Amino acid sequence: MSSRPLCFLFDNGSLRPAATLSLRRVAAVLSETLGFGVRPVSLLHSSAIAPDALEGRPAELLEPALRRALEEGVRSVVLLPLFFGPSAALTEYVPGRLDALLRGYPGFEVRLAQCLVNPGDGNEDRVAQALAGQVRQCWKGRGWSRTQVVLVDHGSPQRAVAAVRDALTAQVRQILGEAAEGVYAASMERRAGEEYAFSRPLLEERLRQPPCDGGPVVVLLQFLSAGRHAGPEGDVAAICAAAEAERPGLSTAMTEPLAEDPRVIAVLADRFAQALQSSPFVLS
């Protein structure tokens, strides 16, 4: 039996086939980078997609895939999250499921790698560089220059996730410099209550406030794959269309999701290497 840990690359999951297909492409490139197979799985949802929409191969969910690996005798696993920041999925859901699962498999080691962005690491800007590259590509495709840029994430009840959005916004602002008129943060949605005000402004608010309520505006997607939110007919596109309808002088253009950018995949490879040096998950 190989001593190399089995690696699961996992996302949150989606009912849209495009998200699972993108996850598989990332896993394939990462496999080439690392020199061994990386298995793409999702936390939730994706197993409900018809296999015909996934090139005939059903999507896998992390927990049953991990259980099968344990039953087959695998003794060491690295869980590699395709997440920008430390969402509740990583800090609560996954540890809770692991705690329940591993009690039946003594001697098994699982390591949970870090997410893509750590706002405390000021020397790491590859994800921000990838985002800035998307802005430049959008400018080139539209024939635009020096526009306003609005970086938008999903929005989260976790303050640490909002901190990732704000850190990326600051980095993109620095990278683009005077090439951009301005770089601003927004969230697609937020939980009700003033205790979650750190997610504001919402994108729908930002596009109705100066200076982002007129002229060309690049909506920079801090999303990893296309789906219900970031797809061409998703929620972000609908928010942009509604704002344009109210502001006739406003013209928005969305960038592409980020998961397949080589710089993001390079960060994933580093997160795997770092996980190998970390302590395994400990039962509570």
CSV table of N, CA and C in Angstrom, one decimal, residues 134-135 138-139 141-142 144 147-150 207 215-221 236 240 244 250-256:
chain,number,residue,atom,x,y,z
A,134,GLN,N,-8.2,39.0,-14.3
A,134,GLN,CA,-9.6,38.9,-14.8
A,134,GLN,C,-10.1,40.3,-15.2
A,135,VAL,N,-9.8,41.3,-14.4
A,135,VAL,CA,-10.2,42.7,-14.7
A,135,VAL,C,-9.5,43.1,-16.0
A,138,CYS,N,-11.1,41.5,-18.9
A,138,CYS,CA,-12.4,42.1,-19.2
A,138,CYS,C,-12.3,43.5,-19.9
A,139,TRP,N,-11.3,44.3,-19.4
A,139,TRP,CA,-11.1,45.5,-20.1
A,139,TRP,C,-10.7,45.3,-21.6
A,141,GLY,N,-11.4,42.8,-23.5
A,141,GLY,CA,-12.5,42.2,-24.3
A,141,GLY,C,-13.6,43.3,-24.6
A,142,ARG,N,-13.8,44.2,-23.7
A,142,ARG,CA,-14.8,45.3,-23.9
A,142,ARG,C,-14.2,46.5,-24.5
A,144,TRP,N,-12.4,48.6,-22.8
A,144,TRP,CA,-12.5,49.6,-21.8
A,144,TRP,C,-11.2,49.9,-21.2
A,147,THR,N,-11.8,51.8,-15.5
A,147,THR,CA,-13.2,51.8,-15.0
A,147,THR,C,-13.2,51.7,-13.5
A,148,GLN,N,-14.4,51.8,-13.0
A,148,GLN,CA,-14.6,51.4,-11.6
A,148,GLN,C,-14.7,49.9,-11.6
A,149,VAL,N,-14.2,49.3,-10.5
A,149,VAL,CA,-14.2,47.8,-10.3
A,149,VAL,C,-14.9,47.5,-9.0
A,150,VAL,N,-15.9,46.6,-9.0
A,150,VAL,CA,-16.6,46.2,-7.8
A,150,VAL,C,-16.3,44.7,-7.6
A,207,LEU,N,-24.1,49.4,-6.8
A,207,LEU,CA,-24.4,49.8,-8.2
A,207,LEU,C,-25.4,50.9,-8.3
A,215,GLY,N,-21.7,54.8,-16.0
A,215,GLY,CA,-20.5,54.5,-16.8
A,215,GLY,C,-20.2,53.0,-16.8
A,216,PRO,N,-19.0,52.6,-17.3
A,216,PRO,CA,-18.6,51.2,-17.3
A,216,PRO,C,-18.1,50.8,-16.0
A,217,VAL,N,-18.6,49.6,-15.5
A,217,VAL,CA,-18.2,49.1,-14.2
A,217,VAL,C,-17.9,47.6,-14.4
A,218,VAL,N,-16.7,47.2,-14.0
A,218,VAL,CA,-16.4,45.8,-14.0
A,218,VAL,C,-16.8,45.1,-12.7
A,219,VAL,N,-17.7,44.1,-12.8
A,219,VAL,CA,-18.1,43.4,-11.6
A,219,VAL,C,-17.2,42.2,-11.5
A,220,LEU,N,-16.3,42.2,-10.5
A,220,LEU,CA,-15.2,41.3,-10.4
A,220,LEU,C,-15.7,40.1,-9.5
A,221,LEU,N,-15.9,39.0,-10.0
A,221,LEU,CA,-16.5,37.8,-9.3
A,221,LEU,C,-15.5,37.2,-8.4
A,236,VAL,N,-26.0,37.1,-9.6
A,236,VAL,CA,-25.2,38.3,-9.8
A,236,VAL,C,-25.5,39.0,-11.1
A,240,CYS,N,-27.0,42.8,-11.6
A,240,CYS,CA,-26.5,43.8,-12.5
A,240,CYS,C,-27.5,44.3,-13.5
A,244,GLU,N,-28.8,48.2,-14.0
A,244,GLU,CA,-28.7,48.9,-15.3
A,244,GLU,C,-30.0,49.4,-15.8
A,250,LEU,N,-25.4,53.3,-16.7
A,250,LEU,CA,-24.6,52.2,-16.1
A,250,LEU,C,-24.4,51.1,-17.1
A,251,SER,N,-23.2,50.6,-17.3
A,251,SER,CA,-22.9,49.4,-18.1
A,251,SER,C,-22.0,48.5,-17.3
A,252,THR,N,-22.4,47.3,-17.0
A,252,THR,CA,-21.6,46.4,-16.2
A,252,THR,C,-21.1,45.3,-17.0
A,253,ALA,N,-20.0,44.7,-16.6
A,253,ALA,CA,-19.4,43.5,-17.3
A,253,ALA,C,-18.9,42.6,-16.2
A,254,MET,N,-19.3,41.4,-16.1
A,254,MET,CA,-18.8,40.4,-15.1
A,254,MET,C,-17.6,39.7,-15.6
A,255,THR,N,-16.7,39.4,-14.7
A,255,THR,CA,-15.5,38.6,-15.0
A,255,THR,C,-15.9,37.1,-14.9
A,256,GLU,N,-14.9,36.3,-15.2
A,256,GLU,CA,-15.1,34.8,-15.1
A,256,GLU,C,-14.8,34.3,-13.7
